[in-house]
XYZ file of C-alpha atoms in Angstrom:
734
model
C -0.068 17.929 1.823
C 0.395 20.194 4.751
C 0.511 23.900 3.783
C -0.095 25.599 7.141
C 2.554 24.727 9.776
C 2.237 25.803 13.425
C 4.322 28.721 14.518
C 5.723 29.682 17.861
C 3.674 32.286 19.669
C 6.487 34.977 19.492
C 6.824 34.575 15.762
C 2.993 34.761 15.280
C 2.994 38.059 17.059
C 5.827 39.370 14.894
C 3.955 38.375 11.742
C 0.701 39.987 12.927
C 2.529 43.160 13.674
C 4.168 43.306 10.185
C 0.945 42.374 8.366
C -1.548 44.576 10.302
C -3.208 41.469 11.836
C -3.937 39.758 8.460
C -4.765 36.072 8.707
C -1.951 33.646 7.901
C -3.221 31.526 4.939
C -0.152 29.502 4.351
C 2.997 28.847 6.383
C 5.779 26.380 5.317
C 9.330 26.016 6.430
C 12.468 26.630 4.285
C 15.656 25.048 5.396
C 18.585 26.667 3.538
C 19.877 30.191 4.199
C 22.922 31.124 2.149
C 25.194 28.082 2.340
C 23.879 26.841 5.637
C 21.088 24.451 6.641
C 18.692 25.958 9.189
C 15.670 24.762 11.138
C 14.008 27.974 12.140
C 13.036 29.562 8.809
C 9.399 29.985 7.641
C 7.579 31.558 4.669
C 4.241 32.955 5.875
C 1.641 34.172 3.360
C -1.363 36.377 4.055
C -3.886 37.806 1.552
C -1.476 40.553 0.505
C 1.989 39.689 1.826
C 4.758 37.166 1.696
C 6.745 37.284 4.948
C 10.196 35.535 5.282
C 11.076 34.774 8.893
C 14.210 33.726 10.706
C 15.245 33.645 14.399
C 11.732 34.500 15.544
C 11.467 37.700 13.453
C 10.429 38.835 9.998
C 13.582 39.442 7.952
C 11.989 40.184 4.565
C 8.518 41.331 3.383
C 7.062 41.256 -0.112
C 3.766 42.710 -1.300
C 1.975 40.275 -3.654
C 0.810 43.164 -5.827
C 4.500 43.938 -6.530
C 5.242 40.284 -7.617
C 4.399 38.088 -10.548
C 5.361 34.807 -12.283
C 5.581 32.812 -9.029
C 7.449 29.512 -9.658
C 9.868 26.963 -8.274
C 13.127 25.664 -9.828
C 15.492 22.833 -9.060
C 18.902 24.201 -8.183
C 22.159 22.402 -7.584
C 21.443 20.232 -4.520
C 18.417 22.349 -3.573
C 15.265 24.050 -4.798
C 14.172 27.639 -4.989
C 10.992 29.636 -4.711
C 11.060 32.575 -7.138
C 8.987 35.550 -8.273
C 9.450 38.476 -10.625
C 9.792 41.941 -9.104
C 10.198 45.034 -11.146
C 10.902 42.806 -14.179
C 13.727 40.823 -12.622
C 13.602 37.347 -10.997
C 13.933 37.432 -7.214
C 14.824 34.380 -5.045
C 12.483 34.366 -2.022
C 13.941 31.316 -0.327
C 15.868 28.016 -0.861
C 15.001 24.607 0.465
C 15.932 20.853 0.197
C 14.460 20.051 -3.151
C 13.061 16.539 -2.491
C 11.480 17.547 0.744
C 9.697 20.832 -0.134
C 9.598 21.221 -3.884
C 5.992 19.909 -4.339
C 4.902 22.026 -1.328
C 6.321 25.268 -2.758
C 4.899 24.427 -6.179
C 1.410 24.579 -4.619
C 2.344 27.731 -2.823
C 3.390 29.335 -6.128
C -0.027 28.620 -7.627
C -1.730 29.912 -4.486
C 0.242 33.126 -4.691
C -0.900 33.530 -8.299
C -4.538 33.125 -7.201
C -4.152 35.540 -4.359
C -2.569 38.171 -6.631
C -5.173 37.823 -9.341
C -8.346 37.227 -7.409
C -7.527 38.238 -3.763
C -8.813 34.697 -2.870
C -8.672 34.504 0.893
C -10.008 30.951 1.127
C -6.840 28.704 1.271
C -6.336 26.147 -1.396
C -5.608 22.508 -0.487
C -3.489 19.732 -2.044
C -4.399 16.138 -2.090
C -0.811 15.108 -2.867
C 0.510 12.922 -0.049
C 3.422 13.781 2.151
C 6.580 11.769 1.391
C 8.658 13.003 4.372
C 7.920 12.649 8.100
C 7.107 16.167 9.468
C 8.620 15.166 12.819
C 11.978 13.694 11.951
C 12.339 14.547 8.268
C 12.956 11.011 7.164
C 11.258 9.810 3.996
C 8.186 7.676 4.546
C 8.240 4.119 3.441
C 7.380 3.893 -0.240
C 3.637 3.916 -0.770
C 2.844 4.728 2.941
C 2.170 7.813 4.985
C 3.823 6.661 8.230
C 7.307 6.908 9.741
C 8.533 3.681 11.459
C 10.890 5.848 13.577
C 8.285 8.237 14.900
C 5.217 6.136 15.222
C 4.787 4.902 18.762
C 5.299 1.193 18.908
C 2.987 0.947 21.946
C 0.089 2.303 19.836
C 0.746 -0.238 17.070
C 0.850 -3.068 19.622
C -2.399 -1.870 21.203
C -4.068 -1.923 17.812
C -2.809 -5.451 17.299
C -4.071 -6.510 20.695
C -7.560 -5.114 19.660
C -7.396 -7.046 16.372
C -6.828 -10.384 18.225
C -10.121 -10.091 20.142
C -11.733 -13.489 20.441
C -8.585 -15.346 19.407
C -6.091 -14.403 22.097
C -6.092 -17.619 23.995
C -5.483 -19.598 20.779
C -2.839 -17.222 19.461
C -0.873 -17.112 22.718
C -1.163 -20.747 23.584
C 2.087 -21.484 21.677
C 3.912 -19.070 23.968
C 2.609 -20.884 27.109
C 3.363 -24.273 25.493
C 6.880 -23.096 24.756
C 7.331 -22.249 28.446
C 6.161 -25.662 29.549
C 8.467 -27.326 26.948
C 11.491 -25.282 28.257
C 10.754 -26.328 31.789
C 10.652 -29.978 30.780
C 13.842 -29.447 28.820
C 15.631 -28.353 32.002
C 14.193 -31.181 34.041
C 15.715 -33.863 31.851
C 19.451 -33.017 32.476
C 18.701 -32.991 36.274
C 17.231 -36.531 35.922
C 20.202 -37.573 33.904
C 22.552 -36.337 36.632
C 20.676 -38.422 39.187
C 20.797 -41.520 36.917
C 24.565 -41.194 36.339
C 25.529 -40.406 39.931
C 23.273 -42.995 41.560
C 22.967 -45.827 39.161
C 25.674 -45.682 36.398
C 28.721 -44.255 38.222
C 27.665 -44.097 41.964
C 29.991 -41.991 44.099
C 30.071 -44.644 46.944
C 30.660 -47.530 44.430
C 27.253 -49.115 45.171
C 24.694 -48.746 42.449
C 21.041 -48.307 43.333
C 18.422 -50.971 42.647
C 17.567 -51.770 39.036
C 13.939 -50.880 39.446
C 14.963 -47.372 40.452
C 17.146 -47.080 37.371
C 14.263 -48.338 35.211
C 12.027 -45.851 36.853
C 14.411 -42.987 36.053
C 14.690 -44.141 32.346
C 10.879 -44.459 32.103
C 10.527 -40.910 33.628
C 12.922 -39.513 31.022
C 11.114 -41.241 28.170
C 7.749 -40.047 29.464
C 8.978 -36.457 29.779
C 10.500 -36.587 26.302
C 7.235 -37.952 24.868
C 5.258 -35.301 26.775
C 7.530 -32.580 25.542
C 7.207 -33.730 21.946
C 3.424 -34.023 22.337
C 3.280 -30.388 23.623
C 5.323 -29.315 20.553
C 3.042 -31.108 18.211
C -0.032 -29.523 19.802
C 1.637 -26.190 19.781
C 2.430 -26.593 16.067
C -1.201 -27.566 15.248
C -2.765 -24.737 17.237
C -0.244 -22.287 15.802
C -1.258 -23.314 12.323
C -4.950 -23.134 13.056
C -4.736 -19.791 14.915
C -2.380 -18.277 12.307
C -4.675 -19.238 9.458
C -7.795 -17.852 11.237
C -5.999 -14.596 12.163
C -4.679 -14.254 8.620
C -8.138 -14.907 7.153
C -9.666 -12.308 9.467
C -6.974 -9.732 8.665
C -7.146 -10.244 4.925
C -10.969 -10.004 4.904
C -10.736 -6.741 6.886
C -8.160 -5.328 4.541
C -9.989 -6.318 1.417
C -13.293 -4.889 2.773
C -11.533 -1.667 3.775
C -9.949 -1.246 0.311
C -13.449 -1.554 -1.197
C -14.688 1.186 0.991
C -11.956 3.650 0.170
C -12.577 6.532 -2.236
C -11.276 6.494 -5.740
C -8.845 9.314 -4.893
C -7.285 7.188 -2.191
C -7.145 4.041 -4.314
C -5.640 6.027 -7.162
C -2.664 6.852 -5.045
C -1.884 3.216 -4.401
C -0.507 0.794 -7.008
C -2.101 -2.618 -7.511
C 1.137 -4.265 -6.479
C 1.276 -2.271 -3.254
C -2.259 -3.149 -2.279
C -1.686 -6.853 -3.167
C 1.574 -6.702 -1.164
C -0.289 -5.548 1.968
C -2.998 -8.135 1.712
C -0.634 -11.057 0.932
C 2.928 -10.218 1.884
C 2.500 -7.964 4.929
C -0.297 -10.146 6.420
C 2.005 -13.160 5.942
C 4.859 -11.433 7.773
C 2.504 -10.563 10.757
C 1.187 -14.094 10.817
C 4.633 -15.638 10.722
C 5.853 -13.420 13.561
C 2.893 -14.061 15.814
C 2.582 -17.755 15.285
C 6.183 -18.838 14.721
C 8.760 -16.236 15.599
C 7.241 -14.909 18.783
C 7.047 -18.320 20.514
C 10.538 -19.122 19.293
C 12.077 -15.890 20.513
C 10.267 -16.211 23.817
C 11.585 -19.713 24.315
C 15.123 -18.676 23.318
C 15.226 -15.684 25.644
C 13.618 -17.624 28.481
C 15.830 -20.570 28.118
C 18.931 -18.361 28.002
C 18.063 -16.604 31.224
C 17.081 -19.837 33.056
C 20.202 -21.639 31.831
C 22.425 -18.751 32.930
C 20.956 -18.690 36.356
C 21.281 -22.458 36.835
C 24.916 -22.404 35.642
C 25.801 -19.628 38.059
C 24.149 -21.628 40.888
C 25.965 -24.861 39.942
C 29.452 -23.344 39.559
C 30.121 -19.614 39.004
C 33.712 -20.152 37.954
C 32.843 -22.720 35.331
C 30.050 -20.347 34.103
C 32.802 -17.865 33.083
C 34.172 -20.452 30.670
C 30.907 -20.347 28.869
C 31.322 -16.671 28.086
C 34.974 -16.770 26.977
C 34.162 -17.454 23.276
C 30.958 -15.270 23.269
C 32.562 -11.926 22.413
C 34.323 -13.388 19.373
C 31.177 -15.347 18.325
C 28.773 -12.455 18.838
C 31.050 -9.894 17.051
C 31.381 -12.358 14.182
C 27.693 -13.045 13.925
C 26.810 -9.376 13.907
C 29.424 -8.636 11.146
C 28.357 -11.706 9.185
C 24.626 -10.674 9.115
C 25.606 -7.185 7.870
C 27.561 -8.777 5.020
C 24.692 -11.230 4.406
C 22.112 -8.419 4.307
C 24.043 -6.744 1.569
C 24.356 -10.068 -0.332
C 20.652 -10.918 0.158
C 19.703 -7.456 -1.045
C 21.841 -7.892 -4.129
C 20.321 -11.310 -4.737
C 16.842 -9.928 -4.227
C 17.588 -7.110 -6.636
C 18.878 -9.411 -9.373
C 15.908 -11.725 -8.864
C 13.506 -8.766 -8.975
C 15.042 -7.588 -12.314
C 14.640 -11.084 -13.715
C 10.937 -11.050 -12.677
C 10.386 -7.624 -14.231
C 12.164 -8.723 -17.410
C 9.949 -11.871 -17.483
C 6.780 -9.880 -16.901
C 7.619 -7.313 -19.582
C 8.489 -9.954 -22.110
C 5.377 -12.091 -21.474
C 3.059 -9.007 -21.535
C 4.743 -7.796 -24.733
C 5.191 -11.261 -26.383
C 3.344 -10.046 -29.520
C 5.803 -7.168 -29.990
C 8.674 -9.556 -29.408
C 7.446 -11.815 -32.212
C 6.540 -8.960 -34.536
C 10.188 -7.775 -34.452
C 11.728 -11.256 -34.466
C 13.404 -10.648 -31.115
C 12.947 -14.126 -29.616
C 16.676 -15.060 -29.530
C 17.583 -11.652 -28.059
C 15.060 -11.949 -25.167
C 16.116 -15.551 -24.566
C 19.714 -14.441 -24.203
C 18.702 -11.488 -22.027
C 16.672 -13.726 -19.759
C 19.478 -16.298 -19.562
C 21.958 -13.585 -18.647
C 19.738 -12.227 -15.873
C 19.012 -15.765 -14.476
C 22.777 -16.594 -14.548
C 23.641 -13.457 -12.527
C 20.894 -14.247 -10.036
C 21.993 -17.873 -9.734
C 25.683 -16.942 -9.208
C 24.789 -14.355 -6.541
C 22.570 -16.880 -4.730
C 25.372 -19.527 -4.931
C 27.879 -17.095 -3.561
C 25.603 -16.279 -0.641
C 24.871 -19.927 0.119
C 28.619 -20.822 0.060
C 29.412 -18.051 2.606
C 26.516 -19.141 4.792
C 27.554 -22.778 4.727
C 31.061 -21.841 5.543
C 30.521 -19.409 8.325
C 28.249 -21.264 10.717
C 30.408 -24.405 11.135
C 33.297 -22.048 12.062
C 31.074 -20.105 14.559
C 29.847 -23.442 15.855
C 33.424 -24.463 16.533
C 34.162 -21.214 18.309
C 31.183 -21.662 20.582
C 32.099 -25.285 21.057
C 35.414 -24.130 22.361
C 33.616 -23.078 25.513
C 32.444 -26.724 25.863
C 36.074 -27.829 25.583
C 37.096 -25.416 28.401
C 34.154 -26.683 30.524
C 35.226 -30.301 29.912
C 38.855 -29.531 30.795
C 38.072 -27.624 33.963
C 35.232 -30.016 34.866
C 37.457 -33.055 34.519
C 40.079 -31.357 36.734
C 37.288 -30.934 39.348
C 36.095 -34.451 38.662
C 39.561 -35.965 39.258
C 39.956 -33.813 42.409
C 36.585 -35.083 43.695
C 34.872 -31.693 43.728
C 32.384 -32.559 40.956
C 30.605 -35.682 39.958
C 30.164 -37.041 36.460
C 26.466 -36.336 36.607
C 27.008 -32.712 37.562
C 29.518 -32.300 34.731
C 27.071 -33.731 32.255
C 24.242 -31.494 33.618
C 26.458 -28.393 33.359
C 27.439 -29.276 29.835
C 23.803 -29.743 28.787
C 22.698 -26.413 30.273
C 25.719 -24.697 28.553
C 24.542 -26.127 25.198
C 21.036 -24.684 25.781
C 22.534 -21.304 26.564
C 24.533 -21.200 23.345
C 21.523 -21.790 21.001
C 19.919 -18.348 21.168
C 23.260 -16.723 20.399
C 23.209 -17.966 16.854
C 20.097 -15.933 16.126
C 20.931 -12.868 18.218
C 21.168 -10.471 15.268
C 18.079 -11.716 13.521
C 15.756 -10.713 16.329
C 15.874 -6.914 15.954
C 15.599 -7.155 12.170
C 12.542 -9.525 12.297
C 10.867 -7.302 14.911
C 11.503 -4.240 12.688
C 10.113 -6.129 9.641
C 7.048 -7.112 11.683
C 6.435 -3.639 12.947
C 6.766 -2.187 9.446
C 4.354 -4.705 7.934
C 1.813 -4.240 10.744
C 2.024 -0.433 10.461
C 1.343 -0.708 6.656
C -1.729 -2.852 7.388
C -2.962 -0.393 10.034
C -2.456 2.449 7.670
C -5.101 1.057 5.357
C -7.397 -0.062 8.143
C -7.293 3.388 9.812
C -7.694 5.434 6.590
C -11.000 7.347 6.319
C -12.669 7.363 2.911
C -13.056 10.853 1.429
C -16.489 10.024 0.034
C -18.730 8.727 2.796
C -22.457 8.091 3.236
C -24.369 10.361 5.570
C -25.392 8.877 8.966
C -28.888 8.101 7.651
C -28.601 7.900 3.821
C -31.758 7.722 1.714
C -32.511 4.981 -0.738
C -34.806 6.071 -3.600
C -36.069 4.647 -6.814
C -34.248 6.822 -9.392
C -36.259 8.209 -12.233
C -33.528 10.066 -14.006
C -34.068 13.886 -13.552
C -30.537 15.149 -13.101
C -29.384 18.628 -12.102
C -25.731 19.833 -11.924
C -25.730 23.170 -10.072
C -22.730 25.444 -10.129
C -20.299 22.626 -9.603
C -16.575 23.362 -9.215
C -14.076 20.517 -8.752
C -10.359 19.825 -8.863
C -8.344 16.865 -7.693
C -6.318 19.649 -6.135
C -8.358 22.701 -5.149
C -5.771 25.091 -6.538
C -6.128 23.516 -9.975
C -9.859 23.017 -10.773
C -10.773 20.643 -13.582
C -14.350 21.875 -13.731
C -15.562 25.331 -12.851
C -19.152 26.575 -12.303
C -20.731 23.845 -14.415
C -24.494 23.777 -14.713
C -26.513 21.158 -16.471
C -30.261 20.134 -16.454
C -31.199 16.693 -17.748
C -34.843 15.522 -17.863
C -35.864 11.872 -17.421
C -35.303 9.900 -20.634
C -33.075 12.405 -22.293
C -29.740 11.573 -23.923
C -27.022 14.211 -23.447
C -23.768 14.000 -25.524
C -20.716 15.421 -23.791
C -17.943 16.524 -26.158
C -14.741 18.529 -25.924
C -10.971 18.371 -26.324
C -9.031 15.823 -24.267
C -8.512 17.038 -20.703
C -11.507 19.421 -20.660
C -13.253 17.500 -17.794
C -15.723 15.191 -19.526
C -14.779 12.086 -17.511
C -14.453 14.101 -14.305
C -18.095 15.281 -14.715
C -19.203 11.688 -15.064
C -17.167 10.665 -11.947
C -18.890 13.357 -9.993
C -22.343 12.212 -11.075
C -21.524 8.714 -9.950
C -20.222 10.251 -6.758
C -16.702 8.732 -7.060
C -15.692 12.137 -5.883
C -17.551 14.985 -4.124
C -17.499 18.514 -5.714
C -15.436 21.222 -4.005
C -18.437 23.560 -4.326
C -21.904 23.281 -5.846
C -24.248 20.260 -5.730
C -25.598 17.462 -7.937
C -29.256 16.725 -7.489
C -31.021 13.575 -8.680
C -34.792 13.617 -8.671
C -34.777 16.477 -6.263
C -32.317 14.837 -3.793
C -28.686 15.868 -3.331
C -26.700 12.739 -4.252
C -24.677 13.255 -1.002
C -27.873 12.320 0.873
C -28.229 9.026 -1.002
C -26.399 5.873 -0.089
C -23.649 5.188 -2.508
C -24.882 1.651 -3.113
C -28.396 2.893 -3.922
C -27.067 5.459 -6.367
C -24.527 3.278 -8.228
C -26.777 0.227 -8.368
C -29.156 2.183 -10.557
C -26.480 3.451 -12.956
C -25.177 1.451 -15.838
C -21.677 2.233 -17.124
C -19.976 1.251 -20.441
C -16.428 2.446 -20.706
C -13.925 2.545 -23.617
C -11.497 0.232 -21.806
C -13.831 -2.656 -20.969
C -12.748 -4.777 -18.108
C -14.019 -8.335 -18.011
C -13.378 -10.593 -14.985
C -11.817 -13.982 -15.235
C -14.749 -16.350 -15.561
C -17.408 -17.312 -18.102
C -19.280 -15.026 -20.379
C -22.393 -15.665 -18.319
C -20.639 -14.625 -15.140
C -19.582 -11.332 -16.683
C -23.013 -10.517 -17.987
C -24.566 -11.337 -14.590
C -21.968 -9.273 -12.615
C -24.337 -6.315 -12.169
C -27.185 -8.580 -11.260
C -25.838 -11.827 -9.661
C -29.377 -13.365 -9.285
C -30.291 -12.957 -12.917
C -31.855 -15.994 -14.630
C -30.525 -17.556 -17.811
C -33.479 -16.053 -19.738
C -32.493 -12.602 -18.517
C -28.856 -13.199 -19.520
C -29.849 -14.213 -22.994
C -32.267 -11.278 -23.319
C -29.576 -8.825 -22.353
C -27.117 -10.494 -24.784
C -29.681 -10.249 -27.586
C -30.345 -6.527 -26.848
C -26.514 -6.014 -26.942
C -26.146 -7.807 -30.278
C -23.905 -10.348 -28.502
C -26.036 -13.456 -28.533
C -25.007 -14.684 -32.001
C -21.245 -14.419 -31.461
C -21.551 -15.933 -28.028
C -23.264 -19.069 -29.445
C -20.279 -19.315 -31.814
C -17.858 -19.586 -28.944
C -16.506 -23.081 -28.051
C -18.746 -23.486 -24.971
C -21.266 -20.683 -25.522
C -22.264 -18.765 -22.468
C -19.995 -21.039 -20.419
C -16.882 -20.061 -22.347
C -14.022 -18.746 -20.160
C -13.090 -15.211 -21.305
C -9.507 -15.406 -19.965
C -7.567 -12.779 -18.083
C -9.197 -9.353 -18.678
C -11.257 -10.936 -21.411
C -8.291 -10.951 -23.845
C -9.514 -14.094 -25.563
C -12.253 -12.004 -27.098
C -12.006 -9.139 -29.636
C -12.534 -5.486 -28.597
C -15.939 -5.409 -30.095
C -16.983 -8.643 -28.416
C -15.820 -7.398 -25.034
C -17.626 -4.172 -25.595
C -20.978 -5.898 -26.413
C -20.598 -8.046 -23.220
C -20.109 -4.894 -21.232
C -23.283 -3.380 -22.782
C -25.154 -6.596 -21.837
C -23.773 -6.235 -18.329
C -25.101 -2.677 -18.181
C -28.384 -3.644 -19.576
C -29.293 -6.663 -17.442
C -30.041 -4.783 -14.263
C -32.215 -2.239 -16.047
C -30.459 0.966 -14.920
C -32.372 4.243 -14.662
C -29.258 6.233 -15.760
C -26.779 5.119 -18.396
C -23.232 6.431 -18.766
C -21.293 5.796 -21.969
C -17.604 6.836 -21.939
C -16.198 6.446 -25.393
C -18.121 3.143 -25.795
C -17.447 2.899 -29.580
C -13.942 4.289 -29.802
C -11.235 2.516 -31.752
C -13.653 0.026 -33.384
C -14.098 -0.853 -37.055
C -17.082 0.426 -38.924
C -19.011 -2.908 -38.956
C -18.446 -3.538 -35.251
C -19.304 0.063 -34.477
C -22.685 -0.367 -36.307
C -23.460 -3.475 -34.104
C -22.519 -1.642 -30.902
C -24.339 1.504 -31.933
C -27.481 -0.575 -32.484
C -26.997 -2.178 -29.056
C -26.503 1.264 -27.484
C -29.745 2.487 -29.133
C -31.537 -0.402 -27.421
C -29.794 0.439 -24.205
C -30.587 4.160 -24.139
C -34.269 3.804 -25.005
C -36.411 5.505 -22.184
C -33.310 6.006 -20.029
C -31.488 9.111 -18.936
C -28.215 8.792 -20.823
C -24.955 10.720 -20.663
C -22.578 9.792 -23.485
C -19.013 10.988 -23.947
C -17.641 10.566 -27.480
C -14.815 11.991 -29.546
C -16.426 10.497 -32.705
C -19.295 12.886 -33.018
C -21.237 10.723 -35.410
C -22.057 8.444 -32.518
C -24.066 11.255 -30.835
C -26.397 11.923 -33.667
C -29.254 10.460 -31.657
C -28.565 12.753 -28.626
C -31.313 15.157 -27.571
C -28.748 17.862 -26.589
C -25.029 18.342 -26.640
C -22.869 19.739 -23.853
C -19.562 21.170 -24.991
C -16.888 21.593 -22.378
C -13.836 23.712 -22.815
C -11.063 23.959 -20.175
C -13.479 22.987 -17.469
C -16.239 25.420 -18.431
C -19.547 24.877 -20.181
C -18.906 26.452 -23.588
C -21.995 25.500 -25.430
C -25.226 23.568 -24.759
C -28.008 22.827 -27.188
C -29.175 20.526 -30.014
C -26.901 19.482 -32.892
C -28.501 21.991 -35.297
C -28.414 24.835 -32.763
C -24.698 24.357 -32.060
C -23.848 24.142 -35.762
C -25.662 27.483 -36.334
C -23.492 29.035 -33.620
C -20.387 28.135 -35.485
C -18.489 27.811 -32.224
C -16.349 25.004 -30.742
C -18.800 22.221 -31.742
C -18.952 23.477 -35.235
C -15.197 23.500 -35.544
C -15.021 19.904 -34.108
C -17.620 18.648 -36.636
C -15.861 20.319 -39.554
C -12.517 18.964 -38.523
C -13.880 15.361 -38.274
C -15.762 15.687 -41.602
C -12.604 16.885 -43.364
C -10.673 14.046 -41.876
C -13.284 11.487 -42.998
C -13.338 12.931 -46.500
C -9.562 12.791 -46.717
C -9.561 9.219 -45.548
C -12.246 8.309 -47.962
């Protein structure tokens, strides 16, 4: 999120003068002054001042030392940035709430830090922008680009680069369309010759039969040739479209895999799937189908118009008499249809959401005996959607025959005037037929005139959403020449501070030393930073300050693949992939033998229950492994972590929410897993950490305590209170 906007030179000088040349740390616009919208107001913040500017000069100045309780509020139709001065709340500025509220919320926190710590290093915010900084329009949902401001030429250049190696195949349909159009214009000319010379000769003497047969043969050959070109065009379009789509989907999927967790976390699964499937499909359809079609329509319209003017300029005017009515009607019709289609889509979307929620929560439905209610709810939604679709189809089927008749009225005028010329001897039957054929060609593109801009906009939007992913740079990247080492397990966390937003650190000045083979338990209240510390050690994020060293090497100097391939992870929420039990165990080591799979399953106490499954190791686990119990999924996850023999093991609530018997099996499996391995284990249930060498207690992002179980109990600090609370809860339950 942008927190330092550029200022005009004159205003910069004014601010420097008022602040005694202090550096501007933050500068953001405000757009409401009194009851008026403005576009020249800024709030500039230095290490000691808040300066409010307007019309290229400073209009108010506040000393941070005189203010407190910086905060933002939603007002009626706007937002406000407030602070307390002399015990009373002061409004510093107002702004459009949806546009600047998040930005001023960060600024409020930054002002608190400046006032308390005199922190001159600016904070940053990873929260993405939702409004275009150029035009102020909201970005498309889930994106960071504005379709109004992004240069279309840049997007088309990117597309041109992406078609490298396939351009001839992709653009062959356009060339084939041009040839097909030329042949289409030749056939009416041949028909004119056949009518005037052989069928109704002007001099009353028909040409020789062999000439007439030759003309017919030529027309048949041209028709066959034209159809053959269209068949070839269709085949090549399908092949090139599929290859281009395959390339684009591979690039998108590979890029998504390379993005950092922070970037992926800002995108929903549906959005990412929509880009890989939906948006790529829109681009493919436009390039392989719509582009050749629009080219042929525009080209044929221009050529037909030129030929009609050459043949008879006056008759050409009759072609355009019904056009204003038809074009106006089509434009209005599409606007109505867009509203109807949107309503139909919305009703269909609601039905899909209802269906998804009901199927995902089918157990809850049955638990409360709500089957009949959800059946009626689904039927109501389907009925509304069907009625809307039926209404849309009826209007569509009614409109185009009427428009067709309006356009056909031009044909009637041509026939009327043409026959007058024909009877007067100024035009032949062949010429009239030719003119009428070209007029029909000219009318065809007009039926689609309002769809072209809409489809081009849809194509541009989808392509921009694809390019947004392909152009995004991962926040966690390998060095130019990363190192690959055999990890032993000596881990050092040195003065690490990290926050997903720098103004709101989750961990501060954390230090931790772990020797090879040690097991460290990490405990603390929810939200204290336990999982964040694990994520930093796995380098899913990089610390804001400090470093993490593994076997004497900063993990930022290691390749991410080398680091993570030597770490085993078992999480509370175990995710199993659709496939067999064997496939899921082998996921961390795809080349594992059956003997290795079975050995890992035995070590994880999973072998016995796997043999009891219908097809043993070949049993399909179902979507997310829901055909198995929680304990069974957890043991398969332990086997998956064990099979590739990791040097470092991470356990994140691995035995949470399990019954006592299952917990005993999993705890035994974990004991096998942690033997002779550096292990970091997070647990709320402190009994599971009784085998830990040392315990790290985190409190609000700080290391509160570190030592053995007995040492921490003797301190009677946070860990002691946690143990006592859980002991009392267990006694009460017993």
